[in-house]
Amino acid sequence: MVLCEGISRLMQLDKSMAATFKNSIVLINSGNFGIPVSQLVFMGNPLGVSIQMFVMIFQNLLTFTYGLFNSVGVDQKKFKAIVELFKLPILYALFIGLLLNLLEINIPPFVFNPISNIANAFLAIALITMGAQVALLKVHHFSFLLLISICGRLIVSPILAWCVISFLGIEVTTAQALFIASSFPTSRNSALFALEYNNHPDYAAQAVLLTTLASSVTVTLVVFLSRIIF
């Protein structure tokens, strides 16, 4: 976030482009992309997948706070951003989940069993959904700023993650899961925000499409390096 803010000011981007640029690097596809990848990489190791779930929760909160305020703040309507924030169901779902956990209330089997069946089909559904979303995106032109977004999301982010993980002394599965989680492509929500608030939606869509395509190589490399480094 700090790095993106510095680059946007250094390049003297207008507020609209700066908001989309920052979201394209900070917001990652930790759900539809991240969880299936973690399930494949950490098959038989629930810790790795559990860490990715925490990363996804954090990213969802970051998306609908930092990302939302970035996009709405272009028009200097901070109150509108707050109103939009309280419209989001994820905040209420998170609160209910924490409350049930703290009170040790078990979900009844007639509710939990259908949820479990849906969860078991998540991998296939997520891949199909992501493919459908990417199919709607189009690349009109390739700019230097777009290249910075791609490199920042897929290359710089894993390097920064490795530095932080090494500094904190995190090891083995936890280190691998966090390192891999840092390499995922740009979240489709960044493109949705750009479209919703008219902040260079074409640029945002291109960032999502190209980082997703390039991630087939970069994420594979990061997974390979995670086994060697950690």
mmCIF file of N, CA and C in Angstrom, residues 97-179:
data_model
loop_
_atom_site.group_PDB
_atom_site.id
_atom_site.type_symbol
_atom_site.label_atom_id
_atom_site.label_comp_id
_atom_site.label_asym_id
_atom_site.label_seq_id
_atom_site.Cartn_x
_atom_site.Cartn_y
_atom_site.Cartn_z
ATOM 1 N N GLY A 97 -20.458 -15.069 12.341
ATOM 2 C CA GLY A 97 -19.546 -16.200 12.476
ATOM 3 C C GLY A 97 -18.723 -16.119 13.759
ATOM 4 N N LEU A 98 -18.201 -14.938 14.055
ATOM 5 C CA LEU A 98 -17.424 -14.750 15.292
ATOM 6 C C LEU A 98 -18.301 -14.950 16.528
ATOM 7 N N LEU A 99 -19.534 -14.468 16.444
ATOM 8 C CA LEU A 99 -20.453 -14.595 17.579
ATOM 9 C C LEU A 99 -20.783 -16.060 17.863
ATOM 10 N N LEU A 100 -21.063 -16.817 16.796
ATOM 11 C CA LEU A 100 -21.360 -18.246 16.956
ATOM 12 C C LEU A 100 -20.159 -18.993 17.526
ATOM 13 N N ASN A 101 -18.972 -18.573 17.087
ATOM 14 C CA ASN A 101 -17.746 -19.211 17.570
ATOM 15 C C ASN A 101 -17.513 -18.915 19.047
ATOM 16 N N LEU A 102 -17.671 -17.659 19.433
ATOM 17 C CA LEU A 102 -17.440 -17.263 20.830
ATOM 18 C C LEU A 102 -18.457 -17.897 21.775
ATOM 19 N N LEU A 103 -19.698 -18.006 21.313
ATOM 20 C CA LEU A 103 -20.755 -18.591 22.150
ATOM 21 C C LEU A 103 -20.799 -20.108 22.051
ATOM 22 N N GLU A 104 -19.913 -20.663 21.201
ATOM 23 C CA GLU A 104 -19.833 -22.117 21.005
ATOM 24 C C GLU A 104 -21.185 -22.707 20.605
ATOM 25 N N ILE A 105 -21.824 -22.032 19.668
ATOM 26 C CA ILE A 105 -23.115 -22.502 19.151
ATOM 27 C C ILE A 105 -22.863 -23.323 17.890
ATOM 28 N N ASN A 106 -23.282 -24.560 17.889
ATOM 29 C CA ASN A 106 -23.107 -25.435 16.730
ATOM 30 C C ASN A 106 -24.222 -25.219 15.715
ATOM 31 N N ILE A 107 -23.848 -25.235 14.445
ATOM 32 C CA ILE A 107 -24.840 -25.099 13.382
ATOM 33 C C ILE A 107 -25.611 -26.415 13.269
ATOM 34 N N PRO A 108 -26.940 -26.389 13.221
ATOM 35 C CA PRO A 108 -27.742 -27.627 13.126
ATOM 36 C C PRO A 108 -27.366 -28.432 11.884
ATOM 37 N N PRO A 109 -27.406 -29.754 11.959
ATOM 38 C CA PRO A 109 -27.017 -30.607 10.825
ATOM 39 C C PRO A 109 -27.794 -30.314 9.544
ATOM 40 N N PHE A 110 -29.095 -29.985 9.661
ATOM 41 C CA PHE A 110 -29.894 -29.749 8.454
ATOM 42 C C PHE A 110 -29.453 -28.469 7.729
ATOM 43 N N VAL A 111 -28.707 -27.615 8.421
ATOM 44 C CA VAL A 111 -28.140 -26.416 7.791
ATOM 45 C C VAL A 111 -26.690 -26.671 7.376
ATOM 46 N N PHE A 112 -25.940 -27.347 8.268
ATOM 47 C CA PHE A 112 -24.511 -27.547 8.040
ATOM 48 C C PHE A 112 -24.237 -28.525 6.897
ATOM 49 N N ASN A 113 -25.027 -29.571 6.772
ATOM 50 C CA ASN A 113 -24.776 -30.589 5.735
ATOM 51 C C ASN A 113 -24.870 -30.025 4.314
ATOM 52 N N PRO A 114 -25.906 -29.252 3.972
ATOM 53 C CA PRO A 114 -25.926 -28.648 2.627
ATOM 54 C C PRO A 114 -24.746 -27.703 2.396
ATOM 55 N N ILE A 115 -24.355 -26.946 3.444
ATOM 56 C CA ILE A 115 -23.204 -26.046 3.311
ATOM 57 C C ILE A 115 -21.934 -26.846 3.030
ATOM 58 N N SER A 116 -21.778 -27.975 3.710
ATOM 59 C CA SER A 116 -20.606 -28.835 3.500
ATOM 60 C C SER A 116 -20.565 -29.382 2.079
ATOM 61 N N ASN A 117 -21.730 -29.777 1.552
ATOM 62 C CA ASN A 117 -21.782 -30.294 0.185
ATOM 63 C C ASN A 117 -21.392 -29.218 -0.830
ATOM 64 N N ILE A 118 -21.862 -28.008 -0.586
ATOM 65 C CA ILE A 118 -21.502 -26.895 -1.471
ATOM 66 C C ILE A 118 -20.005 -26.615 -1.376
ATOM 67 N N ALA A 119 -19.474 -26.662 -0.143
ATOM 68 C CA ALA A 119 -18.045 -26.402 0.066
ATOM 69 C C ALA A 119 -17.181 -27.436 -0.659
ATOM 70 N N ASN A 120 -17.636 -28.687 -0.704
ATOM 71 C CA ASN A 120 -16.879 -29.743 -1.377
ATOM 72 C C ASN A 120 -16.798 -29.518 -2.885
ATOM 73 N N ALA A 121 -17.759 -28.776 -3.421
ATOM 74 C CA ALA A 121 -17.766 -28.498 -4.864
ATOM 75 C C ALA A 121 -17.104 -27.166 -5.193
ATOM 76 N N PHE A 122 -16.508 -26.533 -4.186
ATOM 77 C CA PHE A 122 -15.992 -25.175 -4.381
ATOM 78 C C PHE A 122 -14.899 -25.103 -5.438
ATOM 79 N N LEU A 123 -13.975 -26.075 -5.423
ATOM 80 C CA LEU A 123 -12.834 -26.032 -6.334
ATOM 81 C C LEU A 123 -13.284 -25.954 -7.789
ATOM 82 N N ALA A 124 -14.193 -26.856 -8.182
ATOM 83 C CA ALA A 124 -14.655 -26.882 -9.570
ATOM 84 C C ALA A 124 -15.447 -25.625 -9.913
ATOM 85 N N ILE A 125 -16.336 -25.230 -9.012
ATOM 86 C CA ILE A 125 -17.168 -24.041 -9.266
ATOM 87 C C ILE A 125 -16.309 -22.789 -9.368
ATOM 88 N N ALA A 126 -15.310 -22.664 -8.487
ATOM 89 C CA ALA A 126 -14.447 -21.487 -8.486
ATOM 90 C C ALA A 126 -13.679 -21.354 -9.795
ATOM 91 N N LEU A 127 -13.158 -22.470 -10.302
ATOM 92 C CA LEU A 127 -12.400 -22.427 -11.552
ATOM 93 C C LEU A 127 -13.295 -22.063 -12.737
ATOM 94 N N ILE A 128 -14.506 -22.618 -12.761
ATOM 95 C CA ILE A 128 -15.443 -22.301 -13.844
ATOM 96 C C ILE A 128 -15.865 -20.836 -13.776
ATOM 97 N N THR A 129 -16.161 -20.360 -12.566
ATOM 98 C CA THR A 129 -16.576 -18.970 -12.378
ATOM 99 C C THR A 129 -15.480 -18.002 -12.794
ATOM 100 N N MET A 130 -14.244 -18.294 -12.377
ATOM 101 C CA MET A 130 -13.137 -17.421 -12.727
ATOM 102 C C MET A 130 -12.927 -17.386 -14.231
ATOM 103 N N GLY A 131 -13.064 -18.531 -14.881
ATOM 104 C CA GLY A 131 -12.925 -18.578 -16.332
ATOM 105 C C GLY A 131 -13.984 -17.741 -17.036
ATOM 106 N N ALA A 132 -15.218 -17.797 -16.528
ATOM 107 C CA ALA A 132 -16.303 -17.006 -17.111
ATOM 108 C C ALA A 132 -16.062 -15.508 -16.931
ATOM 109 N N GLN A 133 -15.534 -15.128 -15.780
ATOM 110 C CA GLN A 133 -15.263 -13.713 -15.512
ATOM 111 C C GLN A 133 -14.142 -13.190 -16.404
ATOM 112 N N VAL A 134 -13.073 -13.972 -16.543
ATOM 113 C CA VAL A 134 -11.939 -13.560 -17.362
ATOM 114 C C VAL A 134 -12.336 -13.471 -18.834
ATOM 115 N N ALA A 135 -13.257 -14.323 -19.261
ATOM 116 C CA ALA A 135 -13.674 -14.338 -20.664
ATOM 117 C C ALA A 135 -14.339 -13.037 -21.093
ATOM 118 N N LEU A 136 -14.888 -12.286 -20.143
ATOM 119 C CA LEU A 136 -15.573 -11.032 -20.463
ATOM 120 C C LEU A 136 -14.623 -9.852 -20.574
ATOM 121 N N LEU A 137 -13.368 -10.034 -20.153
ATOM 122 C CA LEU A 137 -12.407 -8.929 -20.162
ATOM 123 C C LEU A 137 -11.686 -8.848 -21.492
ATOM 124 N N LYS A 138 -11.333 -7.612 -21.901
ATOM 125 C CA LYS A 138 -10.643 -7.385 -23.169
ATOM 126 C C LYS A 138 -9.470 -6.425 -22.955
ATOM 127 N N VAL A 139 -8.397 -6.636 -23.703
ATOM 128 C CA VAL A 139 -7.221 -5.768 -23.637
ATOM 129 C C VAL A 139 -7.204 -4.880 -24.868
ATOM 130 N N HIS A 140 -7.263 -3.560 -24.656
ATOM 131 C CA HIS A 140 -7.299 -2.613 -25.773
ATOM 132 C C HIS A 140 -5.906 -2.065 -26.095
ATOM 133 N N HIS A 141 -5.107 -1.792 -25.077
ATOM 134 C CA HIS A 141 -3.740 -1.339 -25.299
ATOM 135 C C HIS A 141 -2.896 -1.654 -24.072
ATOM 136 N N PHE A 142 -1.585 -1.700 -24.281
ATOM 137 C CA PHE A 142 -0.656 -2.092 -23.220
ATOM 138 C C PHE A 142 0.199 -0.892 -22.861
ATOM 139 N N SER A 143 0.030 -0.376 -21.649
ATOM 140 C CA SER A 143 0.757 0.821 -21.226
ATOM 141 C C SER A 143 1.854 0.477 -20.236
ATOM 142 N N PHE A 144 2.765 1.438 -20.004
ATOM 143 C CA PHE A 144 3.845 1.252 -19.048
ATOM 144 C C PHE A 144 3.293 1.113 -17.638
ATOM 145 N N LEU A 145 2.248 1.869 -17.331
ATOM 146 C CA LEU A 145 1.635 1.791 -16.009
ATOM 147 C C LEU A 145 1.021 0.409 -15.772
ATOM 148 N N LEU A 146 0.458 -0.153 -16.825
ATOM 149 C CA LEU A 146 -0.108 -1.500 -16.723
ATOM 150 C C LEU A 146 0.994 -2.517 -16.434
ATOM 151 N N LEU A 147 2.154 -2.322 -17.053
ATOM 152 C CA LEU A 147 3.297 -3.198 -16.806
ATOM 153 C C LEU A 147 3.730 -3.109 -15.343
ATOM 154 N N ILE A 148 3.697 -1.898 -14.779
ATOM 155 C CA ILE A 148 4.050 -1.716 -13.368
ATOM 156 C C ILE A 148 3.052 -2.469 -12.480
ATOM 157 N N SER A 149 1.770 -2.390 -12.827
ATOM 158 C CA SER A 149 0.751 -3.109 -12.065
ATOM 159 C C SER A 149 1.005 -4.614 -12.080
ATOM 160 N N ILE A 150 1.311 -5.137 -13.259
ATOM 161 C CA ILE A 150 1.548 -6.581 -13.400
ATOM 162 C C ILE A 150 2.781 -7.006 -12.602
ATOM 163 N N CYS A 151 3.868 -6.267 -12.764
ATOM 164 C CA CYS A 151 5.110 -6.600 -12.045
ATOM 165 C C CYS A 151 4.937 -6.407 -10.535
ATOM 166 N N GLY A 152 4.238 -5.349 -10.154
ATOM 167 C CA GLY A 152 4.023 -5.091 -8.738
ATOM 168 C C GLY A 152 3.225 -6.188 -8.071
ATOM 169 N N ARG A 153 2.188 -6.669 -8.774
ATOM 170 C CA ARG A 153 1.323 -7.704 -8.190
ATOM 171 C C ARG A 153 1.984 -9.075 -8.170
ATOM 172 N N LEU A 154 2.662 -9.440 -9.273
ATOM 173 C CA LEU A 154 3.150 -10.811 -9.425
ATOM 174 C C LEU A 154 4.615 -11.013 -9.051
ATOM 175 N N ILE A 155 5.408 -9.949 -9.042
ATOM 176 C CA ILE A 155 6.846 -10.085 -8.788
ATOM 177 C C ILE A 155 7.275 -9.364 -7.517
ATOM 178 N N VAL A 156 6.955 -8.079 -7.418
ATOM 179 C CA VAL A 156 7.388 -7.296 -6.262
ATOM 180 C C VAL A 156 6.728 -7.786 -4.985
ATOM 181 N N SER A 157 5.451 -8.112 -5.057
ATOM 182 C CA SER A 157 4.734 -8.561 -3.864
ATOM 183 C C SER A 157 5.332 -9.828 -3.240
ATOM 184 N N PRO A 158 5.626 -10.876 -4.019
ATOM 185 C CA PRO A 158 6.277 -12.051 -3.421
ATOM 186 C C PRO A 158 7.655 -11.742 -2.834
ATOM 187 N N ILE A 159 8.394 -10.822 -3.477
ATOM 188 C CA ILE A 159 9.710 -10.449 -2.949
ATOM 189 C C ILE A 159 9.562 -9.766 -1.594
ATOM 190 N N LEU A 160 8.613 -8.853 -1.481
ATOM 191 C CA LEU A 160 8.352 -8.187 -0.201
ATOM 192 C C LEU A 160 7.885 -9.201 0.846
ATOM 193 N N ALA A 161 7.037 -10.131 0.421
ATOM 194 C CA ALA A 161 6.548 -11.163 1.346
ATOM 195 C C ALA A 161 7.698 -12.009 1.868
ATOM 196 N N TRP A 162 8.618 -12.388 0.985
ATOM 197 C CA TRP A 162 9.775 -13.176 1.404
ATOM 198 C C TRP A 162 10.614 -12.415 2.431
ATOM 199 N N CYS A 163 10.779 -11.098 2.221
ATOM 200 C CA CYS A 163 11.540 -10.278 3.165
ATOM 201 C C CYS A 163 10.873 -10.258 4.541
ATOM 202 N N VAL A 164 9.555 -10.066 4.552
ATOM 203 C CA VAL A 164 8.818 -10.006 5.825
ATOM 204 C C VAL A 164 8.831 -11.364 6.524
ATOM 205 N N ILE A 165 8.602 -12.431 5.765
ATOM 206 C CA ILE A 165 8.589 -13.783 6.333
ATOM 207 C C ILE A 165 9.950 -14.122 6.930
ATOM 208 N N SER A 166 11.023 -13.777 6.223
ATOM 209 C CA SER A 166 12.375 -14.046 6.716
ATOM 210 C C SER A 166 12.670 -13.219 7.960
ATOM 211 N N PHE A 167 12.248 -11.959 7.955
ATOM 212 C CA PHE A 167 12.497 -11.076 9.102
ATOM 213 C C PHE A 167 11.781 -11.581 10.349
ATOM 214 N N LEU A 168 10.567 -12.108 10.178
ATOM 215 C CA LEU A 168 9.780 -12.595 11.313
ATOM 216 C C LEU A 168 10.172 -14.016 11.727
ATOM 217 N N GLY A 169 11.000 -14.659 10.928
ATOM 218 C CA GLY A 169 11.445 -16.005 11.278
ATOM 219 C C GLY A 169 10.383 -17.073 11.132
ATOM 220 N N ILE A 170 9.407 -16.862 10.250
ATOM 221 C CA ILE A 170 8.347 -17.850 10.018
ATOM 222 C C ILE A 170 8.912 -18.998 9.184
ATOM 223 N N GLU A 171 8.505 -20.210 9.484
ATOM 224 C CA GLU A 171 9.097 -21.370 8.823
ATOM 225 C C GLU A 171 8.052 -22.347 8.296
ATOM 226 N N VAL A 172 8.543 -23.281 7.508
ATOM 227 C CA VAL A 172 7.837 -24.448 6.975
ATOM 228 C C VAL A 172 6.480 -24.082 6.348
ATOM 229 N N THR A 173 5.407 -24.776 6.732
ATOM 230 C CA THR A 173 4.117 -24.655 6.048
ATOM 231 C C THR A 173 3.560 -23.240 6.110
ATOM 232 N N THR A 174 3.651 -22.600 7.272
ATOM 233 C CA THR A 174 3.123 -21.238 7.411
ATOM 234 C C THR A 174 3.840 -20.289 6.462
ATOM 235 N N ALA A 175 5.159 -20.403 6.397
ATOM 236 C CA ALA A 175 5.942 -19.553 5.500
ATOM 237 C C ALA A 175 5.589 -19.828 4.045
ATOM 238 N N GLN A 176 5.459 -21.096 3.694
ATOM 239 C CA GLN A 176 5.115 -21.459 2.315
ATOM 240 C C GLN A 176 3.748 -20.909 1.926
ATOM 241 N N ALA A 177 2.767 -21.070 2.819
ATOM 242 C CA ALA A 177 1.400 -20.623 2.524
ATOM 243 C C ALA A 177 1.339 -19.110 2.350
ATOM 244 N N LEU A 178 2.014 -18.376 3.216
ATOM 245 C CA LEU A 178 1.997 -16.912 3.122
ATOM 246 C C LEU A 178 2.753 -16.435 1.882
ATOM 247 N N PHE A 179 3.863 -17.081 1.578
ATOM 248 C CA PHE A 179 4.655 -16.719 0.398
ATOM 249 C C PHE A 179 3.841 -16.938 -0.875
#
